[in-house]
mmCIF file of C-alpha atoms in Angstrom:
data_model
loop_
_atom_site.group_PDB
_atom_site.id
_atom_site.type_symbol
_atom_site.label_atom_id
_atom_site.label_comp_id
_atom_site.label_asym_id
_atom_site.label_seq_id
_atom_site.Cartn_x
_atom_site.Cartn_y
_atom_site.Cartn_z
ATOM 1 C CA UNK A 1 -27.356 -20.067 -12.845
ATOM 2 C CA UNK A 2 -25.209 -16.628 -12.514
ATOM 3 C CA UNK A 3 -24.770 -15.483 -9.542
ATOM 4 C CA UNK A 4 -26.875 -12.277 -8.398
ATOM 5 C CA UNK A 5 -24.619 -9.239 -8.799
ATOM 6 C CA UNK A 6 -25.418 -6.382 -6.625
ATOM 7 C CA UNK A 7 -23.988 -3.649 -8.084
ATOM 8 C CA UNK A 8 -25.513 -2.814 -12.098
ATOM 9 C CA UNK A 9 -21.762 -0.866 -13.073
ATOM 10 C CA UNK A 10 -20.437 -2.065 -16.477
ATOM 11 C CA UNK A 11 -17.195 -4.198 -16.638
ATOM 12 C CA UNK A 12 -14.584 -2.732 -16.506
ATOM 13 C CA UNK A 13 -12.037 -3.152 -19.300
ATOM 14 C CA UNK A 14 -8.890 -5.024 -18.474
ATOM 15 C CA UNK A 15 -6.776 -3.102 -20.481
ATOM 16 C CA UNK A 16 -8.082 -0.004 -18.345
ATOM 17 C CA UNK A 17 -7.565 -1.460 -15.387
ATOM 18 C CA UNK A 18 -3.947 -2.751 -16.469
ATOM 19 C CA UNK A 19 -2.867 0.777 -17.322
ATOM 20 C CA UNK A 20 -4.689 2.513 -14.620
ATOM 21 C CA UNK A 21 -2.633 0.180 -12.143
ATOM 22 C CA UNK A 22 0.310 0.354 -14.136
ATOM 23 C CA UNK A 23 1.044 4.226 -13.776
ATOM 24 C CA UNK A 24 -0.232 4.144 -10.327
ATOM 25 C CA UNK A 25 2.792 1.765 -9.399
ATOM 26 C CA UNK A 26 5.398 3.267 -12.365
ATOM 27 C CA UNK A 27 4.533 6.940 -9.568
ATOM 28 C CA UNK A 28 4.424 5.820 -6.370
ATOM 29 C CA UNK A 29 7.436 6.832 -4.480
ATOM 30 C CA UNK A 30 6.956 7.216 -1.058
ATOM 31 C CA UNK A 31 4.123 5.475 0.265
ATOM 32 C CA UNK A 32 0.881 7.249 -1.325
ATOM 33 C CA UNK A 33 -0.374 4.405 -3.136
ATOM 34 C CA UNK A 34 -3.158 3.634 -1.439
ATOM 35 C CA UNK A 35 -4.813 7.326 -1.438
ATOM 36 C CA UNK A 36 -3.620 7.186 -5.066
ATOM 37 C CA UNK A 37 -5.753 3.811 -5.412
ATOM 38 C CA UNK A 38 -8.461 5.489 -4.152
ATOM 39 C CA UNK A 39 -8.240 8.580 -5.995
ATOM 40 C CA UNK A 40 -8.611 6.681 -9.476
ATOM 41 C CA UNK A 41 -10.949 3.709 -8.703
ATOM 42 C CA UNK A 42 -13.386 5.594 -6.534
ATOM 43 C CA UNK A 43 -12.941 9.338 -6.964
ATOM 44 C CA UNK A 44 -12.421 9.101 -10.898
ATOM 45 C CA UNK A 45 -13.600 6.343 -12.207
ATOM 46 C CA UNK A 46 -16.319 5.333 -9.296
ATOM 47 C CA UNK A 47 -15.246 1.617 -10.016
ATOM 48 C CA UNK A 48 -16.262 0.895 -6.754
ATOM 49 C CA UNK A 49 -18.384 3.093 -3.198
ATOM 50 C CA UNK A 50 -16.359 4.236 -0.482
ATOM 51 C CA UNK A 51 -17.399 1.985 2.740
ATOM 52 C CA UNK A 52 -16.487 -1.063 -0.023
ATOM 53 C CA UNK A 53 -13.032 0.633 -0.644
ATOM 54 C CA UNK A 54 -12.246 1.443 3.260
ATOM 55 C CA UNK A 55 -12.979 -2.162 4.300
ATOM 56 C CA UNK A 56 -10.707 -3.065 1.768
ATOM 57 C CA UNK A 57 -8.122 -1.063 3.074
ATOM 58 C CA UNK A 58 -8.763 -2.575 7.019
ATOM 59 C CA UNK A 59 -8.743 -6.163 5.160
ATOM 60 C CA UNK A 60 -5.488 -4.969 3.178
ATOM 61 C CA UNK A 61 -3.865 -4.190 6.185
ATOM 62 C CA UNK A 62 -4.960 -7.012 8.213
ATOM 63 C CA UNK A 63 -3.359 -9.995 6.212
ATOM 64 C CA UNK A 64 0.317 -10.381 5.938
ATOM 65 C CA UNK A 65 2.047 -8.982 2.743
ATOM 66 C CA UNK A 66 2.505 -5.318 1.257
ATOM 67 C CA UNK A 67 -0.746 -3.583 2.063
ATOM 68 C CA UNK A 68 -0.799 -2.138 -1.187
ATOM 69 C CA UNK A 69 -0.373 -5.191 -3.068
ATOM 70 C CA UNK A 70 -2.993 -6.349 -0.968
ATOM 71 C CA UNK A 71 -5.260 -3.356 -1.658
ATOM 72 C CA UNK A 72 -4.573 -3.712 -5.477
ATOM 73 C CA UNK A 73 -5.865 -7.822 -4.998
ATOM 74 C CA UNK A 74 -9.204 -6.877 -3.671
ATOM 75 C CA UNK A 75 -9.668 -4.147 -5.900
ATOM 76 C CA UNK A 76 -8.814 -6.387 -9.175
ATOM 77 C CA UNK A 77 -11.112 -9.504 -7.681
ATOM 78 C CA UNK A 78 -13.653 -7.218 -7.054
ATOM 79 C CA UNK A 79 -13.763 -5.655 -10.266
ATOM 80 C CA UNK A 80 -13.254 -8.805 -12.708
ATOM 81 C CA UNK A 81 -12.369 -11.975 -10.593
ATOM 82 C CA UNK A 82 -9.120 -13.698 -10.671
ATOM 83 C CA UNK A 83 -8.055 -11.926 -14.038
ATOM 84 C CA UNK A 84 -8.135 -8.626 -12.628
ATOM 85 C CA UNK A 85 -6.638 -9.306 -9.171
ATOM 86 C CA UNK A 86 -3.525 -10.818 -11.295
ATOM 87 C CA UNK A 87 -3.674 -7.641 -14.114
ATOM 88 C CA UNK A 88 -3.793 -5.007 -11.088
ATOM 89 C CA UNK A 89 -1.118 -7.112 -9.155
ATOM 90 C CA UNK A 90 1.314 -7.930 -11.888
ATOM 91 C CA UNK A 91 0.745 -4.204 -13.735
ATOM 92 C CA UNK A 92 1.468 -2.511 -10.257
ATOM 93 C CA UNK A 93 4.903 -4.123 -9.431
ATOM 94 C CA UNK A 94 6.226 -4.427 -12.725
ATOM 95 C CA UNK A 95 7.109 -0.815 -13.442
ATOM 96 C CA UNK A 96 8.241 -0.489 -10.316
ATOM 97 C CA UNK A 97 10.695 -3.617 -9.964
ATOM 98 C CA UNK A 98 12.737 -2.466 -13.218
ATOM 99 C CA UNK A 99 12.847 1.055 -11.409
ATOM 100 C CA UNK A 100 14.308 0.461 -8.464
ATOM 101 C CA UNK A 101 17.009 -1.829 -10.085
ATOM 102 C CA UNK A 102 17.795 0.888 -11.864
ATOM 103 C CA UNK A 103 18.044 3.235 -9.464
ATOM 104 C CA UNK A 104 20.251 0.714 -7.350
ATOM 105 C CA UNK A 105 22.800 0.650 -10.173
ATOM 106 C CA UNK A 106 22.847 4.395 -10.310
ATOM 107 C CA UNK A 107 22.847 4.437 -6.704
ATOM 108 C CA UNK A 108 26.466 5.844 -6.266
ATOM 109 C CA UNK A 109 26.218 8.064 -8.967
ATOM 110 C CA UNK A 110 23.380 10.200 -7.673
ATOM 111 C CA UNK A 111 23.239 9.949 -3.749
ATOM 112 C CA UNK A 112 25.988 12.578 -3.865
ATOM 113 C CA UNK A 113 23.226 15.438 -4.846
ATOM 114 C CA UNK A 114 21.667 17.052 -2.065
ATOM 115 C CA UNK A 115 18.670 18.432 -4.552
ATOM 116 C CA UNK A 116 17.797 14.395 -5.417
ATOM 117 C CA UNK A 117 17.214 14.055 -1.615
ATOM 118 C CA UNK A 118 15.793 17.095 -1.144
ATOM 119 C CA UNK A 119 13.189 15.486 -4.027
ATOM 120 C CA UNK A 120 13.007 12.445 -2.770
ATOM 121 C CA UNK A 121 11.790 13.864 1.023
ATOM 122 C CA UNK A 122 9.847 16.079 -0.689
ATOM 123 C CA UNK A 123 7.635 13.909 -2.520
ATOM 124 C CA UNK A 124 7.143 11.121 0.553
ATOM 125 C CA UNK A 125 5.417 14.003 2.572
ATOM 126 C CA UNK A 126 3.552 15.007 -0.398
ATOM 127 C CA UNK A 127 2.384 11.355 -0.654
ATOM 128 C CA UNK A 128 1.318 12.029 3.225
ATOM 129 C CA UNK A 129 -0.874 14.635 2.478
ATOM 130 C CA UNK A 130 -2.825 12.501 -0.136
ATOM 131 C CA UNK A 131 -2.729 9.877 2.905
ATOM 132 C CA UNK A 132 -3.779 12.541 5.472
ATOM 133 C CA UNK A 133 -6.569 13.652 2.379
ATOM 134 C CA UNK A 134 -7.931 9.826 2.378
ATOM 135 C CA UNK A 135 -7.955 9.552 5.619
ATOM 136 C CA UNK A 136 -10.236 13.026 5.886
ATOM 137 C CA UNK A 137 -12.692 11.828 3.052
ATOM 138 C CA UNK A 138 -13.513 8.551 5.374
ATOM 139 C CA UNK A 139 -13.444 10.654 8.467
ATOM 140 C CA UNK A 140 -16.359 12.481 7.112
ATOM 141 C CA UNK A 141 -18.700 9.150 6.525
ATOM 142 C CA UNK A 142 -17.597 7.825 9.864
ATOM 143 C CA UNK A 143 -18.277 10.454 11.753
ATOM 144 C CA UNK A 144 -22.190 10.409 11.030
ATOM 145 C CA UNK A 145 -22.540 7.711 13.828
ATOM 146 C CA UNK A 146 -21.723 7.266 17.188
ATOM 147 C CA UNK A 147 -20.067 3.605 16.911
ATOM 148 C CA UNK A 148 -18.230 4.055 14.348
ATOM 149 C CA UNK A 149 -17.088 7.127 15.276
ATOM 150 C CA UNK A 150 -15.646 5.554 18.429
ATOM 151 C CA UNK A 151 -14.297 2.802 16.756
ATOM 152 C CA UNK A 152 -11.464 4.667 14.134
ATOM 153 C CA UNK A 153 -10.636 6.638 16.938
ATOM 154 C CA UNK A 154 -9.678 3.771 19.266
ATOM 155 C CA UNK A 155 -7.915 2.745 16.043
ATOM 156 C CA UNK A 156 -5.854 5.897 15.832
ATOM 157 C CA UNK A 157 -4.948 6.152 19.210
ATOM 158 C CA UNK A 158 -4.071 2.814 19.768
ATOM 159 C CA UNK A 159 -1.884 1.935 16.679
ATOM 160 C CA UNK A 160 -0.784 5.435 15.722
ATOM 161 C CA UNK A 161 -0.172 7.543 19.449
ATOM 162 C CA UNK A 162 0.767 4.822 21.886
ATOM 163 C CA UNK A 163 2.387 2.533 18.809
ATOM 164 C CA UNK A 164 0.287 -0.950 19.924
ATOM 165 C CA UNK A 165 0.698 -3.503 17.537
ATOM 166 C CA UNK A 166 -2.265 -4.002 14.707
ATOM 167 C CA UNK A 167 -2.744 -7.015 14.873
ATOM 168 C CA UNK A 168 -4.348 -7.303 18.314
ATOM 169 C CA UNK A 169 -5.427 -4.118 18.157
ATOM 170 C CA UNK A 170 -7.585 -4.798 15.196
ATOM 171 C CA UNK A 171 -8.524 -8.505 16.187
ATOM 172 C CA UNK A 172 -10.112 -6.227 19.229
ATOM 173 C CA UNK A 173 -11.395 -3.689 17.906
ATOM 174 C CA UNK A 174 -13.286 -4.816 15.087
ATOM 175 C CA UNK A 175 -15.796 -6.933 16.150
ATOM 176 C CA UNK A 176 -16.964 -4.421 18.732
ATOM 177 C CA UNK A 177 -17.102 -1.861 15.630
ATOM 178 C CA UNK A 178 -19.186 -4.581 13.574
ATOM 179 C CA UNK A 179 -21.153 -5.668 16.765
ATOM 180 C CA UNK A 180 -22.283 -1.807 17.043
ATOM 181 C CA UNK A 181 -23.343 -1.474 13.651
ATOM 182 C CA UNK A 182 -25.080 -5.381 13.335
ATOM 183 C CA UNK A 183 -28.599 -5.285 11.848
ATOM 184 C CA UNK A 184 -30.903 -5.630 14.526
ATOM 185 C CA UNK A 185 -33.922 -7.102 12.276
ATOM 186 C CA UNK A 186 -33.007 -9.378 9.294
ATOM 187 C CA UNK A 187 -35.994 -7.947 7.611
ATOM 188 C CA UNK A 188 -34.633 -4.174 6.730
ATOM 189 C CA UNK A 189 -31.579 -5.367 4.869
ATOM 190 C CA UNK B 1 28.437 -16.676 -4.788
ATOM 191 C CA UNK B 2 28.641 -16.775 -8.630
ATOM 192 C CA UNK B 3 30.280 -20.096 -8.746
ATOM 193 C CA UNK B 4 26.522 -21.224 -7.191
ATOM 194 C CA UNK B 5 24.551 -22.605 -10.099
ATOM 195 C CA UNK B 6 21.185 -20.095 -10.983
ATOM 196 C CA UNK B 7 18.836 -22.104 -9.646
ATOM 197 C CA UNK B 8 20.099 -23.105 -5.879
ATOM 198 C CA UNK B 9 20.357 -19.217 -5.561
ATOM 199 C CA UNK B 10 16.709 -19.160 -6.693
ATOM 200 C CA UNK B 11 15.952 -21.644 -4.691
ATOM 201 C CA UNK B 12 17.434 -20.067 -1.295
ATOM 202 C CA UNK B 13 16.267 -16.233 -2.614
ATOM 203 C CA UNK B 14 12.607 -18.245 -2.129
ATOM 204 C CA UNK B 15 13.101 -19.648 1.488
ATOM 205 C CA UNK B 16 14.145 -16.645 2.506
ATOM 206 C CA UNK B 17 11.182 -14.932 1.225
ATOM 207 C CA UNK B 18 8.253 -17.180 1.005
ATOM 208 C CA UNK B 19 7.583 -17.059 4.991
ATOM 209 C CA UNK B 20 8.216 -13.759 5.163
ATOM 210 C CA UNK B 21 5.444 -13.071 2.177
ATOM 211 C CA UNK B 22 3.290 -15.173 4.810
ATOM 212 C CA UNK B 23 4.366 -13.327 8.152
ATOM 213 C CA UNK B 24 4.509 -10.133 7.194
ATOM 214 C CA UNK B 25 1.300 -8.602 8.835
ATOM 215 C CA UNK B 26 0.637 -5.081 9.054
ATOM 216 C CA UNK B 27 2.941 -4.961 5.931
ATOM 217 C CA UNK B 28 6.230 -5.139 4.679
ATOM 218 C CA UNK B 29 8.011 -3.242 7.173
ATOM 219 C CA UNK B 30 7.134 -5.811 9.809
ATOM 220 C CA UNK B 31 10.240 -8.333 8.169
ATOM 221 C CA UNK B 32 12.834 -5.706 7.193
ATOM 222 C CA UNK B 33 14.602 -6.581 10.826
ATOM 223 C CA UNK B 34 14.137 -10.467 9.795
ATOM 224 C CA UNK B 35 15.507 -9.837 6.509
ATOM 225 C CA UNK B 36 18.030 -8.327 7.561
ATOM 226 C CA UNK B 37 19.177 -10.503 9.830
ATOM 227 C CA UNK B 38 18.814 -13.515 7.187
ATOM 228 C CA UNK B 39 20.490 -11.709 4.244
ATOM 229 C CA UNK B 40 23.471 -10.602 6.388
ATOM 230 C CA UNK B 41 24.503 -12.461 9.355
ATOM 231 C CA UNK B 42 22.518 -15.858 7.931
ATOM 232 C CA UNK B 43 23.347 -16.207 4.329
ATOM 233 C CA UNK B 44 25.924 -13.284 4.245
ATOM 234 C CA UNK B 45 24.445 -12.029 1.297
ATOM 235 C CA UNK B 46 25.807 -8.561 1.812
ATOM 236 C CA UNK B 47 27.064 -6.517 4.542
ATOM 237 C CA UNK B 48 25.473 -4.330 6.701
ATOM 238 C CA UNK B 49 26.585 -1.048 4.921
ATOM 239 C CA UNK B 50 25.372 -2.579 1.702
ATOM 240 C CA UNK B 51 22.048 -3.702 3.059
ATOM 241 C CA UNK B 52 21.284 0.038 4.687
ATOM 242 C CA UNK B 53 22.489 1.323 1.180
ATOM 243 C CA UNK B 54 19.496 -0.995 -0.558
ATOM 244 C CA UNK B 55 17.052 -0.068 2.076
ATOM 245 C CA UNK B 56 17.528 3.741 1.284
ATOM 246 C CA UNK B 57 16.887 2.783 -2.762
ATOM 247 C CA UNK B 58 14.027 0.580 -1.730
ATOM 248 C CA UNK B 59 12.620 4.286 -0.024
ATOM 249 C CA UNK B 60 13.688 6.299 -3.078
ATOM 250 C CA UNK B 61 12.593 4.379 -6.004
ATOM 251 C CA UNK B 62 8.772 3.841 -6.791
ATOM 252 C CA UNK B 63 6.855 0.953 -5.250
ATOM 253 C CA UNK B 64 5.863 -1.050 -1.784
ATOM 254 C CA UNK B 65 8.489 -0.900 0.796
ATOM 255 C CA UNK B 66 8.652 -4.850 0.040
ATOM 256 C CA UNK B 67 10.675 -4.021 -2.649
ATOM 257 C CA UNK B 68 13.597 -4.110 -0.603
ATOM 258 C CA UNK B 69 13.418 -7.933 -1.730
ATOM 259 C CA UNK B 70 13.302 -7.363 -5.053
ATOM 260 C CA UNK B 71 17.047 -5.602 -4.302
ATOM 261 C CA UNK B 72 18.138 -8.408 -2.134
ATOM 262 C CA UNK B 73 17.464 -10.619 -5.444
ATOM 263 C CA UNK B 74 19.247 -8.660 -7.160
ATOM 264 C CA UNK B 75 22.572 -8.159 -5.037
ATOM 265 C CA UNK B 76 22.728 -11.558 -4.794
ATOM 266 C CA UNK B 77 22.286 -12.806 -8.524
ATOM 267 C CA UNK B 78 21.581 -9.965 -10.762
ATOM 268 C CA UNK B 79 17.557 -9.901 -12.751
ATOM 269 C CA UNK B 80 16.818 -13.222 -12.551
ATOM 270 C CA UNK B 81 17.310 -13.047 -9.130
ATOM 271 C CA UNK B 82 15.376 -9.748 -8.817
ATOM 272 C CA UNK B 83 12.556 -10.882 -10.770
ATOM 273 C CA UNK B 84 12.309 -14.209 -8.424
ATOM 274 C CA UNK B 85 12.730 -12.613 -4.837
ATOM 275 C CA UNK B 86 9.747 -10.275 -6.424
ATOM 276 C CA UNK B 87 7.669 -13.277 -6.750
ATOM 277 C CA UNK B 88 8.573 -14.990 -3.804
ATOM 278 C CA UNK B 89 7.619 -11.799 -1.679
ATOM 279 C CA UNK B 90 4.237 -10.992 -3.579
ATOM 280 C CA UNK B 91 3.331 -13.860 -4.650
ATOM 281 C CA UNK B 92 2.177 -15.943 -1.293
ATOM 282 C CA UNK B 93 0.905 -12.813 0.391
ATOM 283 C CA UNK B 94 -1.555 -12.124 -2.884
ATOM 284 C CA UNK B 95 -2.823 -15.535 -2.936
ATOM 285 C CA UNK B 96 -4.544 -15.230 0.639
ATOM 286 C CA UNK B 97 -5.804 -12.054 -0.056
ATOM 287 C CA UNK B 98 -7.469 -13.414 -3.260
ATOM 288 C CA UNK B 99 -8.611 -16.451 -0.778
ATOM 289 C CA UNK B 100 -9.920 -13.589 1.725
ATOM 290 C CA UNK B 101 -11.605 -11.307 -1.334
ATOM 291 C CA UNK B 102 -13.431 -14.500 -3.022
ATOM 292 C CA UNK B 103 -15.142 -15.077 0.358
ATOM 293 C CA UNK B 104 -15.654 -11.373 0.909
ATOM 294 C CA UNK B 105 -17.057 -11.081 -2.221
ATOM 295 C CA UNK B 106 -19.725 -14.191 -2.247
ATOM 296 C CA UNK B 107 -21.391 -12.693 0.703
ATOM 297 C CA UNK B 108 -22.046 -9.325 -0.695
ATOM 298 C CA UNK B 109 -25.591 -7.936 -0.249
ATOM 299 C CA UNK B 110 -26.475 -10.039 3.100
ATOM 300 C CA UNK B 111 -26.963 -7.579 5.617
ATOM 301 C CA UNK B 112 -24.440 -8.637 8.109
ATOM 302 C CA UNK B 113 -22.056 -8.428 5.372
ATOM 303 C CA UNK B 114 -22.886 -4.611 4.916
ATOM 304 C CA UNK B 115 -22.893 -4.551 8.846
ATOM 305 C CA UNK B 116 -19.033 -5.920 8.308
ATOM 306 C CA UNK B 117 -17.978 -3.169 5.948
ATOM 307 C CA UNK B 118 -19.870 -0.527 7.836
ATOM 308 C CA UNK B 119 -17.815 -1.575 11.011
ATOM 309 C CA UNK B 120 -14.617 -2.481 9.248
ATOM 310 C CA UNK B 121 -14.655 0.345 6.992
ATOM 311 C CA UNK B 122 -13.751 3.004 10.523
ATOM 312 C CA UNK B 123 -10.813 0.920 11.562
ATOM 313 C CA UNK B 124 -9.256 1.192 7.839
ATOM 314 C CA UNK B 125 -9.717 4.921 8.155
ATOM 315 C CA UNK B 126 -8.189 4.764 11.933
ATOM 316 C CA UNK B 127 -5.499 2.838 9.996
ATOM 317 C CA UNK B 128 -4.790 5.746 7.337
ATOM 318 C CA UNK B 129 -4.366 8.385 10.233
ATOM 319 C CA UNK B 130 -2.194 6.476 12.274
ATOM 320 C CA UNK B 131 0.209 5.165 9.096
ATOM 321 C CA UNK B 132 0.360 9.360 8.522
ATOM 322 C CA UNK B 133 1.422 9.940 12.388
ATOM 323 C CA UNK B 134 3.736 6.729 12.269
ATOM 324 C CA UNK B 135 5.790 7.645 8.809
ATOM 325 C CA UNK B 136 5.971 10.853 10.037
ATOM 326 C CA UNK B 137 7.870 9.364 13.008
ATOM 327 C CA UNK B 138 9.936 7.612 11.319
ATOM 328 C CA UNK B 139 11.323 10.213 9.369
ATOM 329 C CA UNK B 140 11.897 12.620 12.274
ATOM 330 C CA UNK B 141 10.069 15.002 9.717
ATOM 331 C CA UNK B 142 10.052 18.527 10.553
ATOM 332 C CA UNK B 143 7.687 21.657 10.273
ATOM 333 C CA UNK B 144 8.492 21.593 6.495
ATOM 334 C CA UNK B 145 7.429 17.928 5.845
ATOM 335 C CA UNK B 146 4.009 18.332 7.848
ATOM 336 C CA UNK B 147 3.249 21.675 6.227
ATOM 337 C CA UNK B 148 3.737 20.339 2.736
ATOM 338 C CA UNK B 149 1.099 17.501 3.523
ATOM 339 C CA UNK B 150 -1.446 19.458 4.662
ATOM 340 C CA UNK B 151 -1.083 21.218 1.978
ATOM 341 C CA UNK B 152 -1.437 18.678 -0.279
ATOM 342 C CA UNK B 153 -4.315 17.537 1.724
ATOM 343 C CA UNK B 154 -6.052 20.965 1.406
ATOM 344 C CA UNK B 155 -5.245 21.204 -2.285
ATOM 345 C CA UNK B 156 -7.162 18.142 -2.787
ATOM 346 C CA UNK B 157 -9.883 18.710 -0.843
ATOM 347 C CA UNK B 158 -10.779 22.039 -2.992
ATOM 348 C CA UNK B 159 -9.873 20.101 -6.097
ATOM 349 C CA UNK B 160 -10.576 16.633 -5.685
ATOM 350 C CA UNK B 161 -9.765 15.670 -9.422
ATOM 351 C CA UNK B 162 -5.921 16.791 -9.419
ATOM 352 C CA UNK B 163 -3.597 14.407 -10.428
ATOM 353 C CA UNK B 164 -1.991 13.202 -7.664
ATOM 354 C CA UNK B 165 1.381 13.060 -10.056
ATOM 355 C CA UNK B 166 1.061 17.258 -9.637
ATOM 356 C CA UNK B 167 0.740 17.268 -5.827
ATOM 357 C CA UNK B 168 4.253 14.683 -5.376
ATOM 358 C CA UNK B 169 6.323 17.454 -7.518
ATOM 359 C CA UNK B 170 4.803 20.068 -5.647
ATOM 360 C CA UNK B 171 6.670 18.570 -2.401
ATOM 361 C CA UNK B 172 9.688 17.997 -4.750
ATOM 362 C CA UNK B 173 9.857 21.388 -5.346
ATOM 363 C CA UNK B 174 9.089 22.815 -1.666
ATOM 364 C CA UNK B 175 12.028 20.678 -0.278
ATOM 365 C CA UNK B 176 14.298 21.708 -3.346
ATOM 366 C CA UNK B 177 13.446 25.613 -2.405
ATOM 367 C CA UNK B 178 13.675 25.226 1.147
ATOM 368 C CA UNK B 179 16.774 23.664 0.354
ATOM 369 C CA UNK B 180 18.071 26.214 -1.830
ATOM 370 C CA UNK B 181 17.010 28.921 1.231
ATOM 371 C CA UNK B 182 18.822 27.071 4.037
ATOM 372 C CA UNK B 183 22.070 27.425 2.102
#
């Protein structure tokens, strides 16, 4: 018997998903992959909702490894099972491992030019801004209730102004945040 | 190290990495000290001018910050040893995460589960403003480098469909004129 999907979307194409993935790593210098994730498989493509994406994001961050690479696993399981969390995985790091080879052999060749630098910090803070941008559109469905509300400001100030680490942070943190929000009656699901 | 045959250099390129695929939570940052440590003092792989060198290429080229393996591979035995130190940092890491999405996944629908995203979904957002405050940091970034992302995060919000591709050169091109005016 198949299983009972929930959502009715279409499949999404592997080759789609491979190039999709593909340019998203082949562009990502300095650390804006994950609003760049977002941008494509929610904003454009509305592969997948928004409160699916951001608890993929907390789960990405959670469990050891990259938290993009981990972000780019739960998108491509979600989206066609084990094929697509190895077609997103493989097709993110693969431009990207051939680049920065590259760039290590040209390494002393082009660190002498202040306007590469001056490109290189440029585009990290622009990659903060699409951060800062992902961070807003979430903000904006959080802050319709109380709890959760609360909850990603503890976050913030906990990890981000006085620099705790995650881990506990999150292992607290969460279940109060999911205790707040629990269905009280199993009925209205 | 070339006298080494291939494959014990594979072989030690995965100890290295393999745990630190495993340990590495709250991302890849968390084992650049470790790694360092192991691919200089431990296996002196490289020295410690050489490994700062492949941390600033691991920043500049595209790509996770974990990448900084994939250059330790390569140091040490050219692409083959690139393309295995790759593996051996993405590789475990993924595999858990596919364990923790399969589970995620079979639950969808069940109300609790929707009470899990709803309260999970905040802290992931908390976790996007704080990894903006905490890069940020660690670039001592000035007036400049916080003005061009809220620009970039204003852009967006009026257009929400531009390419993000547009908004990187955009901060390419601040730096290089703010650059060009400082001289």
């Amino acid at each position: 018997m198949p299983p009972t999907t929930v959502s009715e979307k279409p499949v999404v194409p592997l080759p789609t998903i491979i190039r999709v993935f593909f340019w998203i790593g082949f562009f990502s210098f300095g650390g804006g992959l994950t609003a760049w994730i977002h941008s494509q498989v929610v904003q454009r493509y509305h592969w997948m909702e928004e409160e699916d994406f951001m608890s993929g994001v907390a789960l990405a961050q959670v469990l050891p490894g990259a938290n993009v690479t981990n972000l780019c696993v739960y998108v491509g399981y979600r989206l066609r099972g084990y094929l697509g969390a190895t077609a997103t995985l493989v097709s993110l790091i693969s431009g990207p491992t051939v680049l920065c080879v590259l760039v290590a052999m040209a390494y002393h060749r082009v660190s002498e030019y202040p306007v590469l630098q001056a490109c290189v910090d440029g585009v990290a803070a622009a990659a903060v801004g699409l951060n800062l941008r992902l961070g807003i559109i979430g903000g904006k469905r959080v802050i319709r209730r109380i709890a959760p509300t609360v909850a990603m400001i503890a976050t913030f100030l906990a990890v981000g102004v006085f620099e705790w680490p995650l881990v506990p942070v999150v292992l607290v943190v969460a279940p109060l945040s999911v205790a707040a929000v629990w269905p009280r009656k199993e009925a209205d699901a | 190290m070339r006298e080494d045959s291939a494959l014990t250099t594979y072989l030690a390129l995965m100890a290295v990495f393999v745990p630190f695929s495993l340990v590495s939570i709250g991302g890849g940052p968390s084992v650049f000290a470790p790694m360092q440590r192991e691919a200089v003092d431990v296996r002196n792989w490289m020295s410690a001018r050489e490994f700062i060198e492949i941390f600033a290429i691991a920043r500049v080229a595209p790509g996770p910050g974990s990448m900084l393996a994939t250059l330790i591979g390569w140091k040490v035995s050219g692409w083959g040893g690139a393309l295995v130190a790759t593996a051996a940092i993405f590789v475990p890491s993924s595999l858990l995460c596919l364990g923790v999405s399969n589970v995620w996944n079979r639950y969808r629908g069940r109300s609790w589960h929707k009470a899990l995203e709803t309260g999970l979904a905040p802290i992931g957002t908390g976790l996007m403003f704080a990894g903006v405050l905490a890069i940020f940091r660690l670039a001592g970034a000035g007036p400049l480098a916080w003005g061009t992302a809220i620009v970039v995060a204003g852009l967006l919000t009026w257009r929400p469909k531009m390419h993000p591709f547009a908004l990187l050169l955009l901060g390419a091109v601040a730096f290089n004129v703010a650059l060009l005016a400082g001289r």
